[in-house]
PDB file of C-alpha atoms in Angstrom:
ATOM      1  CA  MET A   1      -0.096  -0.195   0.020  1.00 86.00           C
ATOM      2  CA  ASN A   2       1.188   3.457  -1.141  1.00 94.00           C
ATOM      3  CA  TYR A   3       0.836   6.236   1.147  1.00 96.00           C
ATOM      4  CA  GLU A   4       1.410   9.975   1.153  1.00 97.00           C
ATOM      5  CA  ILE A   5       1.018  12.445   4.305  1.00 98.00           C
ATOM      6  CA  ILE A   6       1.408  16.580   3.468  1.00 98.00           C
ATOM      7  CA  ILE A   7       3.392  18.679   6.213  1.00 98.00           C
ATOM      8  CA  LYS A   8       2.465  22.626   5.988  1.00 97.00           C
ATOM      9  CA  ASP A   9       4.451  25.189   7.645  1.00 97.00           C
ATOM     10  CA  ILE A  10       7.471  23.235   8.136  1.00 97.00           C
ATOM     11  CA  PRO A  11       9.783  26.161   9.102  1.00 97.00           C
ATOM     12  CA  LYS A  12      12.621  26.569   5.477  1.00 96.00           C
ATOM     13  CA  LEU A  13      16.355  25.317   7.384  1.00 96.00           C
ATOM     14  CA  SER A  14      19.744  24.431   4.800  1.00 95.00           C
ATOM     15  CA  PHE A  15      21.679  21.777   6.863  1.00 96.00           C
ATOM     16  CA  ASN A  16      24.728  24.036   6.046  1.00 95.00           C
ATOM     17  CA  VAL A  17      22.087  26.509   9.115  1.00 96.00           C
ATOM     18  CA  TYR A  18      21.641  23.202  11.453  1.00 97.00           C
ATOM     19  CA  ASN A  19      25.339  22.088  11.408  1.00 96.00           C
ATOM     20  CA  SER A  20      26.105  25.090  12.899  1.00 97.00           C
ATOM     21  CA  ALA A  21      23.152  25.423  15.598  1.00 97.00           C
ATOM     22  CA  HIS A  22      23.773  24.859  18.788  1.00 98.00           C
ATOM     23  CA  TRP A  23      22.307  21.319  19.905  1.00 98.00           C
ATOM     24  CA  SER A  24      19.494  23.613  21.915  1.00 98.00           C
ATOM     25  CA  LYS A  25      18.739  24.722  18.304  1.00 97.00           C
ATOM     26  CA  LYS A  26      18.514  22.151  16.254  1.00 97.00           C
ATOM     27  CA  THR A  27      16.944  19.561  19.526  1.00 97.00           C
ATOM     28  CA  ARG A  28      13.631  22.433  19.126  1.00 98.00           C
ATOM     29  CA  PHE A  29      14.121  22.342  15.140  1.00 98.00           C
ATOM     30  CA  LYS A  30      13.780  18.972  15.486  1.00 97.00           C
ATOM     31  CA  HIS A  31      10.401  18.611  17.797  1.00 98.00           C
ATOM     32  CA  THR A  32       9.457  20.541  15.412  1.00 98.00           C
ATOM     33  CA  LEU A  33       9.122  18.313  12.348  1.00 98.00           C
ATOM     34  CA  GLN A  34       7.700  16.029  15.017  1.00 97.00           C
ATOM     35  CA  VAL A  35       4.774  17.285  15.662  1.00 98.00           C
ATOM     36  CA  LEU A  36       3.388  18.598  12.484  1.00 98.00           C
ATOM     37  CA  LEU A  37       4.122  16.038  11.447  1.00 97.00           C
ATOM     38  CA  LEU A  38       2.291  13.451  14.019  1.00 96.00           C
ATOM     39  CA  SER A  39      -0.445  16.926  13.104  1.00 97.00           C
ATOM     40  CA  ALA A  40      -0.638  15.784   9.473  1.00 97.00           C
ATOM     41  CA  SER A  41      -0.331  12.135  10.140  1.00 96.00           C
ATOM     42  CA  ARG A  42      -0.209   9.066  12.821  1.00 94.00           C
ATOM     43  CA  LEU A  43       1.607   6.653  10.667  1.00 93.00           C
ATOM     44  CA  LYS A  44       3.623   4.831  11.754  1.00 93.00           C
ATOM     45  CA  LEU A  45       5.036   1.579   9.813  1.00 91.00           C
ATOM     46  CA  GLU A  46       7.739  -1.182   9.724  1.00 88.00           C
ATOM     47  CA  GLY A  47      10.323  -0.348   6.481  1.00 84.00           C
ATOM     48  CA  GLY A  48      10.437  -1.996   3.576  1.00 89.00           C
ATOM     49  CA  TYR A  49       9.136   1.290   1.790  1.00 93.00           C
ATOM     50  CA  SER A  50      10.630   3.687  -0.914  1.00 94.00           C
ATOM     51  CA  LEU A  51      10.369   7.069   0.011  1.00 95.00           C
ATOM     52  CA  LYS A  52       9.652  10.598  -2.248  1.00 97.00           C
ATOM     53  CA  PHE A  53      10.257  13.755  -0.618  1.00 97.00           C
ATOM     54  CA  ASP A  54       8.974  17.086  -2.209  1.00 97.00           C
ATOM     55  CA  PHE A  55       9.440  20.174  -1.193  1.00 97.00           C
ATOM     56  CA  TYR A  56       8.343  23.468  -1.751  1.00 96.00           C
ATOM     57  CA  PHE A  57       9.871  26.898  -0.204  1.00 95.00           C
ATOM     58  CA  LYS A  58       9.038  30.143  -0.446  1.00 93.00           C
ATOM     59  CA  GLY A  59      11.734  32.759  -1.809  1.00 91.00           C
ATOM     60  CA  ARG A  60      15.118  30.863  -2.799  1.00 88.00           C
ATOM     61  CA  LYS A  61      14.965  27.208  -3.852  1.00 88.00           C
ATOM     62  CA  MET A  62      17.438  25.356  -1.277  1.00 90.00           C
ATOM     63  CA  ASP A  63      20.126  22.053  -3.056  1.00 91.00           C
ATOM     64  CA  SER A  64      18.399  18.611  -2.106  1.00 92.00           C
ATOM     65  CA  VAL A  65      20.610  18.268  -0.525  1.00 93.00           C
ATOM     66  CA  ASN A  66      20.459  20.263   2.203  1.00 95.00           C
ATOM     67  CA  THR A  67      17.033  18.673   3.526  1.00 96.00           C
ATOM     68  CA  PHE A  68      18.701  15.646   4.073  1.00 94.00           C
ATOM     69  CA  HIS A  69      18.123  16.376   7.342  1.00 96.00           C
ATOM     70  CA  TYR A  70      14.552  16.925   7.243  1.00 97.00           C
ATOM     71  CA  CYS A  71      13.885  13.668   5.513  1.00 95.00           C
ATOM     72  CA  LYS A  72      15.494  11.749   8.450  1.00 94.00           C
ATOM     73  CA  ILE A  73      14.065  13.403  10.878  1.00 96.00           C
ATOM     74  CA  PHE A  74      10.401  12.064   8.927  1.00 96.00           C
ATOM     75  CA  GLU A  75      11.849   8.734   8.912  1.00 94.00           C
ATOM     76  CA  ASP A  76      12.209   8.177  12.535  1.00 93.00           C
ATOM     77  CA  VAL A  77       8.774   8.796  13.324  1.00 94.00           C
ATOM     78  CA  ILE A  78       7.109   7.339  10.856  1.00 94.00           C
ATOM     79  CA  PHE A  79       9.660   3.256  10.654  1.00 92.00           C
ATOM     80  CA  LYS A  80      10.113   1.821  14.455  1.00 85.00           C
ATOM     81  CA  GLU A  81      13.193   0.104  11.603  1.00 82.00           C
ATOM     82  CA  ASP A  82      14.534   2.417   9.329  1.00 79.00           C
ATOM     83  CA  LYS A  83      17.413   0.094   8.609  1.00 83.00           C
ATOM     84  CA  GLU A  84      15.494  -1.542   5.637  1.00 84.00           C
ATOM     85  CA  ASN A  85      14.427   1.377   3.709  1.00 86.00           C
ATOM     86  CA  ARG A  86      15.091   1.222  -0.094  1.00 88.00           C
ATOM     87  CA  GLN A  87      15.884   4.634  -1.783  1.00 92.00           C
ATOM     88  CA  ILE A  88      15.051   7.817  -0.333  1.00 93.00           C
ATOM     89  CA  CYS A  89      14.585  10.244  -3.380  1.00 95.00           C
ATOM     90  CA  THR A  90      14.085  14.441  -2.695  1.00 95.00           C
ATOM     91  CA  GLU A  91      13.375  17.665  -4.910  1.00 95.00           C
ATOM     92  CA  THR A  92      12.939  20.850  -3.967  1.00 95.00           C
ATOM     93  CA  HIS A  93      11.107  23.757  -5.313  1.00 92.00           C
ATOM     94  CA  LYS A  94      11.077  27.150  -5.016  1.00 85.00           C
ATOM     95  CA  ASP A  95       8.401  30.721  -5.424  1.00 85.00           C
ATOM     96  CA  SER A  96       6.034  27.978  -3.793  1.00 91.00           C
ATOM     97  CA  LYS A  97       3.115  29.976  -1.841  1.00 93.00           C
ATOM     98  CA  GLU A  98       3.316  27.861   1.406  1.00 95.00           C
ATOM     99  CA  ASN A  99       6.502  25.936   2.672  1.00 96.00           C
ATOM    100  CA  LYS A 100       5.692  22.120   3.479  1.00 97.00           C
ATOM    101  CA  VAL A 101       7.142  18.341   1.870  1.00 98.00           C
ATOM    102  CA  ILE A 102       4.781  15.844   0.475  1.00 98.00           C
ATOM    103  CA  ILE A 103       5.064  13.041   1.466  1.00 98.00           C
ATOM    104  CA  LYS A 104       5.111   9.729  -0.657  1.00 97.00           C
ATOM    105  CA  ILE A 105       5.696   6.288   0.900  1.00 96.00           C
ATOM    106  CA  ILE A 106       6.223   3.469  -1.463  1.00 95.00           C
ATOM    107  CA  ASP A 107       5.594  -0.094  -1.342  1.00 90.00           C
ATOM    108  CA  LYS A 108       7.440  -2.804  -1.345  1.00 69.00           C
TER     109      LYS A 108
END
């Protein structure tokens, strides 16, 4: 079975900025994303899926590699055992009217 989760109002923070932030700011960012995801879906899965993340941000486009910290945080919430997942693909879009991510979870 395939799933789609839409999470709106995500904070825009590149990996470069996230990685150099104080641990307390990283924790706050992670908690914010967890709350937003759980507000959008309570889906819990075992693993063995492929994931596609479509990020939409206001303003300038963010490089796809600068979004992988979002992917890891979301993956940790959704999956009990994420090491079984097969493929993760990210795509970013610019000039959106809102900051959001669409997560597509594709079955084996």
